[in-house]
Amino acid sequence: MKSLESVKNLYEKSDEMIIVTDTDLSVIWKSNSSLPDFIPLSAFMQEFGNAPSMPTSSSKILHYIDGRSVKVIPLFDDDSIEGYMMTFFDADEIETLSDRSSLLHHKQNSIGNIRLAISPFIAQIDNLRRKNNSKQLDTLYKSISSGILNMLSSTVNSTELTKYYSGEFSTELLNISNCLDQTAANCRQTLNDKDFEFSADIEPMIFMNMNYERLENAVANLLINGYMYCDAPHKKLSLKLYKLDNRIFIEVFDNGQSADITLLKEALRPFRPFQKFGKGEMLGLSVVQKFAEHFNGELYFIKNDDGLTVSLSFSAEISEAPKSFRLVKNPPVFGGFEPVFCILAKGTVDN
């Protein structure tokens, strides 16, 4: 195959996942040993009810059976097809490649636009029920609020991920002790359960170059996961912030014993199907992982007889309090439809 050497020269030392096949889809060369040795046509999913057809004289995008997308490019020798170059993409790579598209910008802003559009409607119903003291209006308000929060909670983390892929958020010097005190207050307000015990141990005056909303949403995801999946009869959940050996630690603990560390590590990569968890999109841990990566931190799972601790560790780059700092917090939209409340609502809207 004349084009094989050219493909090797381009991609042999690349991180891209490349396979070169002949016209029968037999693998001639691959850039990574984890790629399949043979690719039958049946390994591609049907598109709009039709199986993909070969040969093809133009590039096409196909969906592989393991969830990845494959870009197929025909390789020509003069006017004849001599084989194909196939590039395999994971879902998170596809988001990265498209992070400047107009579609992604629309996705990134859509949740905020929805919250702003629905908040006056919710406010009107809330005012009516307060004035009329009607059980019917009270039931209607709770039903609509619950439904809207459920809908927003299923999409807010997807929007959150796009912000990491696009990098479109600011970073500033923050007192993260104050930030997490507020997050703890939000958690207490939302997770109100008779069989639930929440505690927060926040070391004061810890500073980081950080984005407040990214910090709050990442920690809220850990808190709601600890609440939702804790199997203890009496749930215990804690949030801890402290500095040790020139490192800053943010830890969320729950006293459940059902956590599967292998499954949790798989969930760090977004847009994977998890049949064990039928409710929810399982993007919360992906958000936390992206948060850790972006701010040069590390994520650990620690499981023992007491329960599960999820630990985030960062460099303590600020050793003493700065002369001035500012805590940025956008004004809340009426009714509590900010992203952090949507995240926390995931485990409570059906209660």
Tab-separated table of C-alpha atoms in Angstrom:
chain	number	residue	atom	x	y	z
A	1	MET	CA	0.000	0.000	0.000
A	2	LYS	CA	1.643	3.215	-1.204
A	3	SER	CA	0.069	5.521	1.367
A	4	LEU	CA	0.895	3.337	4.383
A	5	GLU	CA	4.379	4.778	4.939
A	6	SER	CA	3.014	8.310	4.761
A	7	VAL	CA	0.389	7.519	7.406
A	8	LYS	CA	3.061	5.903	9.623
A	9	ASN	CA	5.330	8.931	9.335
A	10	LEU	CA	2.493	11.229	10.325
A	11	TYR	CA	0.946	9.246	13.185
A	12	GLU	CA	3.446	6.672	14.498
A	13	LYS	CA	4.501	8.935	17.392
A	14	SER	CA	1.141	10.667	17.734
A	15	ASP	CA	-1.401	10.173	20.520
A	16	GLU	CA	-4.152	9.797	17.927
A	17	MET	CA	-5.770	6.378	17.648
A	18	ILE	CA	-5.242	5.377	13.997
A	19	ILE	CA	-5.909	2.149	12.097
A	20	VAL	CA	-5.087	1.476	8.449
A	21	THR	CA	-7.060	-1.312	6.767
A	22	ASP	CA	-7.307	-2.825	3.323
A	23	THR	CA	-10.554	-2.701	1.339
A	24	ASP	CA	-11.841	-5.759	3.253
A	25	LEU	CA	-11.293	-3.886	6.568
A	26	SER	CA	-8.441	-6.198	7.608
A	27	VAL	CA	-6.028	-4.252	9.806
A	28	ILE	CA	-2.651	-3.564	8.180
A	29	TRP	CA	-1.273	-1.141	10.786
A	30	LYS	CA	-2.408	0.524	13.992
A	31	SER	CA	-0.877	3.285	16.087
A	32	ASN	CA	-1.857	1.790	19.463
A	33	SER	CA	-1.906	-1.832	20.633
A	34	SER	CA	-5.291	-1.341	22.356
A	35	LEU	CA	-7.025	-0.869	18.988
A	36	PRO	CA	-8.830	-3.888	17.485
A	37	ASP	CA	-7.017	-6.306	15.132
A	38	PHE	CA	-10.021	-6.752	12.862
A	39	ILE	CA	-12.987	-4.491	12.153
A	40	PRO	CA	-15.999	-6.206	10.604
A	41	LEU	CA	-18.628	-3.949	9.092
A	42	SER	CA	-21.032	-5.273	11.729
A	43	ALA	CA	-18.896	-3.531	14.383
A	44	PHE	CA	-20.420	-0.207	13.340
A	45	MET	CA	-23.821	0.917	14.557
A	46	GLN	CA	-26.702	1.505	12.180
A	47	GLU	CA	-27.427	5.090	11.190
A	48	PHE	CA	-31.118	5.991	10.887
A	49	GLY	CA	-31.973	2.289	10.640
A	50	ASN	CA	-29.458	1.529	7.878
A	51	ALA	CA	-26.187	-0.369	8.197
A	52	PRO	CA	-23.121	1.545	6.929
A	53	SER	CA	-21.999	0.517	3.449
A	54	MET	CA	-18.543	-0.076	2.015
A	55	PRO	CA	-16.661	0.714	-0.125
A	56	THR	CA	-16.945	4.459	0.207
A	57	SER	CA	-15.113	7.030	-1.881
A	58	SER	CA	-15.660	9.904	0.582
A	59	SER	CA	-14.943	10.460	4.272
A	60	LYS	CA	-17.653	9.527	6.758
A	61	ILE	CA	-18.227	9.383	10.492
A	62	LEU	CA	-19.393	6.037	11.889
A	63	HIS	CA	-20.268	4.955	15.424
A	64	TYR	CA	-18.329	1.985	16.783
A	65	ILE	CA	-20.014	-0.602	19.021
A	66	ASP	CA	-18.011	0.395	22.129
A	67	GLY	CA	-19.384	3.972	22.032
A	68	ARG	CA	-16.527	5.647	20.189
A	69	SER	CA	-16.869	7.541	16.923
A	70	VAL	CA	-14.696	6.660	13.933
A	71	LYS	CA	-13.738	8.940	11.067
A	72	VAL	CA	-13.164	6.806	7.957
A	73	ILE	CA	-10.991	8.265	5.180
A	74	PRO	CA	-10.485	6.276	1.942
A	75	LEU	CA	-6.894	5.873	0.743
A	76	PHE	CA	-6.379	5.941	-3.008
A	77	ASP	CA	-3.785	4.499	-5.369
A	78	ASP	CA	-4.354	6.628	-8.469
A	79	ASP	CA	-8.132	6.261	-8.994
A	80	SER	CA	-8.607	3.022	-7.045
A	81	ILE	CA	-9.352	2.682	-3.322
A	82	GLU	CA	-6.566	0.642	-1.691
A	83	GLY	CA	-7.823	0.841	1.882
A	84	TYR	CA	-8.986	3.124	4.675
A	85	MET	CA	-7.524	5.201	7.480
A	86	MET	CA	-9.756	5.125	10.564
A	87	THR	CA	-9.376	7.589	13.448
A	88	PHE	CA	-11.055	6.600	16.722
A	89	PHE	CA	-12.421	9.350	18.988
A	90	ASP	CA	-13.766	9.109	22.538
A	91	ALA	CA	-16.752	11.282	23.451
A	92	ASP	CA	-14.662	13.716	25.492
A	93	GLU	CA	-12.245	14.149	22.569
A	94	ILE	CA	-15.128	14.998	20.273
A	95	GLU	CA	-16.231	17.714	22.713
A	96	THR	CA	-12.661	19.029	22.761
A	97	LEU	CA	-12.425	19.125	18.993
A	98	SER	CA	-15.692	21.040	18.734
A	99	ASP	CA	-15.204	23.370	21.682
A	100	ARG	CA	-15.270	26.517	19.544
A	101	SER	CA	-18.313	25.619	17.518
A	102	SER	CA	-21.439	27.761	17.562
A	103	LEU	CA	-23.403	24.714	18.749
A	104	LEU	CA	-21.234	24.406	21.843
A	105	HIS	CA	-21.584	28.105	22.632
A	106	HIS	CA	-25.352	27.651	22.421
A	107	LYS	CA	-25.185	24.641	24.752
A	108	GLN	CA	-23.003	26.537	27.191
A	109	ASN	CA	-25.509	29.376	27.550
A	110	SER	CA	-28.758	27.415	27.289
A	111	ILE	CA	-29.136	26.427	30.958
A	112	GLY	CA	-28.623	30.000	32.124
A	113	ASN	CA	-31.175	31.234	29.605
A	114	ILE	CA	-33.707	28.617	30.746
A	115	ARG	CA	-33.253	29.571	34.413
A	116	LEU	CA	-33.782	33.237	33.627
A	117	ALA	CA	-36.874	32.464	31.553
A	118	ILE	CA	-38.590	30.258	34.129
A	119	SER	CA	-37.774	32.176	37.311
A	120	PRO	CA	-40.503	34.881	36.858
A	121	PHE	CA	-43.047	32.133	36.215
A	122	ILE	CA	-42.086	30.312	39.411
A	123	ALA	CA	-42.091	33.613	41.314
A	124	GLN	CA	-45.671	34.362	40.231
A	125	ILE	CA	-46.935	30.967	41.396
A	126	ASP	CA	-45.050	31.358	44.673
A	127	ASN	CA	-46.614	34.786	45.271
A	128	LEU	CA	-50.100	33.419	44.527
A	129	ARG	CA	-49.771	30.528	46.948
A	130	ARG	CA	-48.493	32.842	49.694
A	131	LYS	CA	-51.395	35.306	49.227
A	132	ASN	CA	-54.157	32.729	48.882
A	133	ASN	CA	-52.787	30.095	51.281
A	134	SER	CA	-54.162	27.444	48.947
A	135	LYS	CA	-53.164	23.788	49.258
A	136	GLN	CA	-53.781	23.336	45.543
A	137	LEU	CA	-51.420	26.183	44.634
A	138	ASP	CA	-48.889	24.877	47.144
A	139	THR	CA	-49.036	21.420	45.539
A	140	LEU	CA	-48.782	22.953	42.066
A	141	TYR	CA	-45.767	25.050	43.089
A	142	LYS	CA	-43.937	22.044	44.565
A	143	SER	CA	-44.735	19.878	41.544
A	144	ILE	CA	-43.561	22.445	38.992
A	145	SER	CA	-40.438	23.367	40.987
A	146	SER	CA	-39.536	19.708	41.410
A	147	GLY	CA	-40.020	18.969	37.715
A	148	ILE	CA	-37.965	21.945	36.592
A	149	LEU	CA	-35.136	21.163	39.010
A	150	ASN	CA	-35.132	17.547	37.857
A	151	MET	CA	-34.858	18.654	34.240
A	152	LEU	CA	-32.108	21.181	34.944
A	153	SER	CA	-30.124	18.781	37.110
A	154	SER	CA	-29.951	16.284	34.238
A	155	THR	CA	-28.291	18.845	31.944
A	156	VAL	CA	-26.344	21.246	34.143
A	157	ASN	CA	-23.269	18.997	34.418
A	158	SER	CA	-23.081	18.580	30.656
A	159	THR	CA	-23.007	22.371	30.401
A	160	GLU	CA	-20.401	22.473	33.157
A	161	LEU	CA	-18.109	20.135	31.201
A	162	THR	CA	-18.222	22.336	28.113
A	163	LYS	CA	-16.749	25.183	30.155
A	164	TYR	CA	-13.649	23.112	30.878
A	165	TYR	CA	-13.299	22.094	27.230
A	166	SER	CA	-13.649	25.685	26.031
A	167	GLY	CA	-11.704	27.263	28.922
A	168	GLU	CA	-14.153	30.142	29.016
A	169	PHE	CA	-14.125	31.093	32.676
A	170	SER	CA	-12.044	33.408	34.819
A	171	THR	CA	-9.584	32.597	37.603
A	172	GLU	CA	-8.820	34.854	40.530
A	173	LEU	CA	-7.378	34.785	44.015
A	174	LEU	CA	-10.110	33.554	46.375
A	175	ASN	CA	-10.518	32.710	50.025
A	176	ILE	CA	-11.774	29.176	49.367
A	177	SER	CA	-12.527	28.741	53.071
A	178	ASN	CA	-15.318	31.307	52.686
A	179	CYS	CA	-16.427	29.662	49.427
A	180	LEU	CA	-16.771	26.216	50.993
A	181	ASP	CA	-18.507	27.620	54.068
A	182	GLN	CA	-21.196	28.882	51.673
A	183	THR	CA	-21.310	25.535	49.832
A	184	ALA	CA	-21.762	23.759	53.167
A	185	ALA	CA	-24.652	26.124	53.999
A	186	ASN	CA	-26.265	25.364	50.627
A	187	CYS	CA	-25.917	21.656	51.317
A	188	ARG	CA	-27.554	21.898	54.744
A	189	GLN	CA	-30.396	23.911	53.274
A	190	THR	CA	-31.092	21.430	50.484
A	191	LEU	CA	-30.342	18.013	52.013
A	192	ASN	CA	-32.868	18.058	54.820
A	193	ASP	CA	-33.489	14.478	55.907
A	194	LYS	CA	-34.269	12.974	59.300
A	195	ASP	CA	-31.827	10.095	58.677
A	196	PHE	CA	-29.035	12.380	57.530
A	197	GLU	CA	-26.130	13.925	59.432
A	198	PHE	CA	-23.947	16.547	57.745
A	199	SER	CA	-20.827	18.202	59.159
A	200	ALA	CA	-18.244	20.616	57.805
A	201	ASP	CA	-14.717	21.207	59.067
A	202	ILE	CA	-13.364	24.183	57.117
A	203	GLU	CA	-9.914	25.488	58.026
A	204	PRO	CA	-10.065	29.310	57.779
A	205	MET	CA	-8.025	31.637	55.595
A	206	ILE	CA	-6.956	29.231	52.830
A	207	PHE	CA	-6.389	30.997	49.522
A	208	MET	CA	-6.104	29.681	45.964
A	209	ASN	CA	-6.187	30.985	42.418
A	210	MET	CA	-9.599	29.604	41.639
A	211	ASN	CA	-12.967	30.090	39.951
A	212	TYR	CA	-15.734	30.177	42.558
A	213	GLU	CA	-18.495	28.595	40.468
A	214	ARG	CA	-16.233	25.753	39.275
A	215	LEU	CA	-15.196	25.033	42.876
A	216	GLU	CA	-18.771	25.146	44.170
A	217	ASN	CA	-20.191	22.918	41.435
A	218	ALA	CA	-17.406	20.327	41.768
A	219	VAL	CA	-17.840	20.062	45.545
A	220	ALA	CA	-21.647	20.044	45.235
A	221	ASN	CA	-21.341	17.042	42.916
A	222	LEU	CA	-19.272	15.159	45.494
A	223	LEU	CA	-21.754	16.019	48.243
A	224	ILE	CA	-24.809	14.940	46.286
A	225	ASN	CA	-23.116	11.710	45.172
A	226	GLY	CA	-22.251	10.933	48.784
A	227	TYR	CA	-25.858	11.592	49.772
A	228	MET	CA	-27.508	9.718	46.892
A	229	TYR	CA	-25.412	6.545	46.912
A	230	CYS	CA	-24.747	6.140	50.641
A	231	ASP	CA	-26.334	2.850	51.745
A	232	ALA	CA	-25.992	3.381	55.509
A	233	PRO	CA	-29.261	3.335	57.529
A	234	HIS	CA	-28.233	6.650	59.078
A	235	LYS	CA	-26.312	8.649	56.483
A	236	LYS	CA	-23.265	10.623	57.560
A	237	LEU	CA	-21.707	13.106	55.176
A	238	SER	CA	-18.853	15.508	55.808
A	239	LEU	CA	-16.923	18.217	53.961
A	240	LYS	CA	-13.389	19.007	55.055
A	241	LEU	CA	-10.859	21.646	53.941
A	242	TYR	CA	-7.343	21.797	55.373
A	243	LYS	CA	-3.710	22.515	54.525
A	244	LEU	CA	-0.953	19.938	55.180
A	245	ASP	CA	2.679	19.735	54.022
A	246	ASN	CA	2.260	22.596	51.563
A	247	ARG	CA	-0.800	20.932	50.003
A	248	ILE	CA	-4.463	21.964	50.153
A	249	PHE	CA	-6.992	19.147	50.630
A	250	ILE	CA	-10.730	19.146	49.960
A	251	GLU	CA	-12.366	15.929	51.179
A	252	VAL	CA	-15.927	14.623	51.067
A	253	PHE	CA	-16.726	11.573	53.199
A	254	ASP	CA	-19.805	9.366	53.463
A	255	ASN	CA	-20.282	6.323	55.688
A	256	GLY	CA	-21.686	3.991	53.010
A	257	GLN	CA	-20.046	0.684	52.065
A	258	SER	CA	-21.431	0.129	48.551
A	259	ALA	CA	-18.892	2.199	46.587
A	260	ASP	CA	-17.169	0.329	43.747
A	261	ILE	CA	-13.773	2.018	43.240
A	262	THR	CA	-13.309	0.486	39.792
A	263	LEU	CA	-16.667	1.835	38.648
A	264	LEU	CA	-15.950	5.246	40.171
A	265	LYS	CA	-12.687	5.498	38.244
A	266	GLU	CA	-14.498	4.588	35.022
A	267	ALA	CA	-17.011	7.360	35.696
A	268	LEU	CA	-14.225	9.950	35.660
A	269	ARG	CA	-14.458	9.933	31.868
A	270	PRO	CA	-17.683	11.548	30.679
A	271	PHE	CA	-20.555	10.248	28.573
A	272	ARG	CA	-20.230	6.572	29.492
A	273	PRO	CA	-23.297	4.334	29.962
A	274	PHE	CA	-23.666	2.997	33.517
A	275	GLN	CA	-26.553	0.563	33.713
A	276	LYS	CA	-26.091	0.073	37.465
A	277	PHE	CA	-27.212	3.666	38.018
A	278	GLY	CA	-30.434	3.997	36.065
A	279	LYS	CA	-31.178	7.447	37.486
A	280	GLY	CA	-28.878	10.274	36.472
A	281	GLU	CA	-26.345	10.855	33.750
A	282	MET	CA	-23.219	10.013	35.809
A	283	LEU	CA	-21.409	13.203	34.780
A	284	GLY	CA	-20.781	14.523	38.295
A	285	LEU	CA	-17.460	12.728	38.790
A	286	SER	CA	-16.371	13.793	35.300
A	287	VAL	CA	-16.931	17.409	36.345
A	288	VAL	CA	-14.840	16.846	39.480
A	289	GLN	CA	-12.039	15.222	37.471
A	290	LYS	CA	-11.966	18.115	34.987
A	291	PHE	CA	-11.924	20.537	37.919
A	292	ALA	CA	-8.904	18.769	39.442
A	293	GLU	CA	-7.054	18.611	36.118
A	294	HIS	CA	-7.651	22.267	35.269
A	295	PHE	CA	-6.307	23.548	38.591
A	296	ASN	CA	-3.330	21.123	38.618
A	297	GLY	CA	-4.803	18.962	41.344
A	298	GLU	CA	-5.168	15.245	41.986
A	299	LEU	CA	-8.244	13.143	42.739
A	300	TYR	CA	-8.183	10.104	45.047
A	301	PHE	CA	-10.730	7.542	46.256
A	302	ILE	CA	-10.062	6.149	49.743
A	303	LYS	CA	-12.335	3.318	50.916
A	304	ASN	CA	-12.134	1.652	54.344
A	305	ASP	CA	-14.369	0.234	57.061
A	306	ASP	CA	-15.653	3.719	57.929
A	307	GLY	CA	-16.863	4.534	54.403
A	308	LEU	CA	-15.635	6.368	51.305
A	309	THR	CA	-13.534	9.535	51.126
A	310	VAL	CA	-13.075	11.421	47.870
A	311	SER	CA	-10.012	13.629	48.215
A	312	LEU	CA	-8.884	16.539	46.045
A	313	SER	CA	-5.315	17.741	46.557
A	314	PHE	CA	-3.779	20.985	45.258
A	315	SER	CA	-0.518	22.846	45.669
A	316	ALA	CA	-0.678	25.428	48.466
A	317	GLU	CA	0.668	28.130	46.183
A	318	ILE	CA	-0.471	30.976	48.477
A	319	SER	CA	1.384	30.632	51.778
A	320	GLU	CA	-0.006	33.738	53.471
A	321	ALA	CA	-3.067	35.941	53.171
A	322	PRO	CA	-2.892	38.482	50.337
A	323	LYS	CA	-3.371	42.182	50.956
A	324	SER	CA	-6.745	42.096	49.240
A	325	PHE	CA	-9.011	39.586	47.589
A	326	ARG	CA	-12.551	39.451	46.299
A	327	LEU	CA	-15.194	36.770	46.470
A	328	VAL	CA	-17.229	36.776	43.273
A	329	LYS	CA	-20.763	35.444	43.518
A	330	ASN	CA	-23.460	36.162	40.975
A	331	PRO	CA	-26.837	37.294	42.387
A	332	PRO	CA	-29.121	34.274	42.821
A	333	VAL	CA	-31.976	33.778	40.398
A	334	PHE	CA	-35.278	33.745	42.286
A	335	GLY	CA	-36.313	30.261	43.350
A	336	GLY	CA	-32.858	28.778	43.730
A	337	PHE	CA	-32.253	27.677	40.146
A	338	GLU	CA	-28.519	28.287	40.214
A	339	PRO	CA	-26.388	25.358	38.962
A	340	VAL	CA	-25.259	24.335	42.446
A	341	PHE	CA	-28.873	24.002	43.620
A	342	CYS	CA	-29.709	22.005	40.496
A	343	ILE	CA	-26.836	19.624	41.276
A	344	LEU	CA	-27.896	19.240	44.892
A	345	ALA	CA	-31.520	18.778	43.829
A	346	LYS	CA	-30.693	15.555	41.956
A	347	GLY	CA	-31.055	13.470	45.090
A	348	THR	CA	-33.958	15.355	46.632
A	349	VAL	CA	-36.528	16.274	43.987
A	350	ASP	CA	-38.306	12.937	44.266
A	351	ASN	CA	-38.305	12.839	48.080
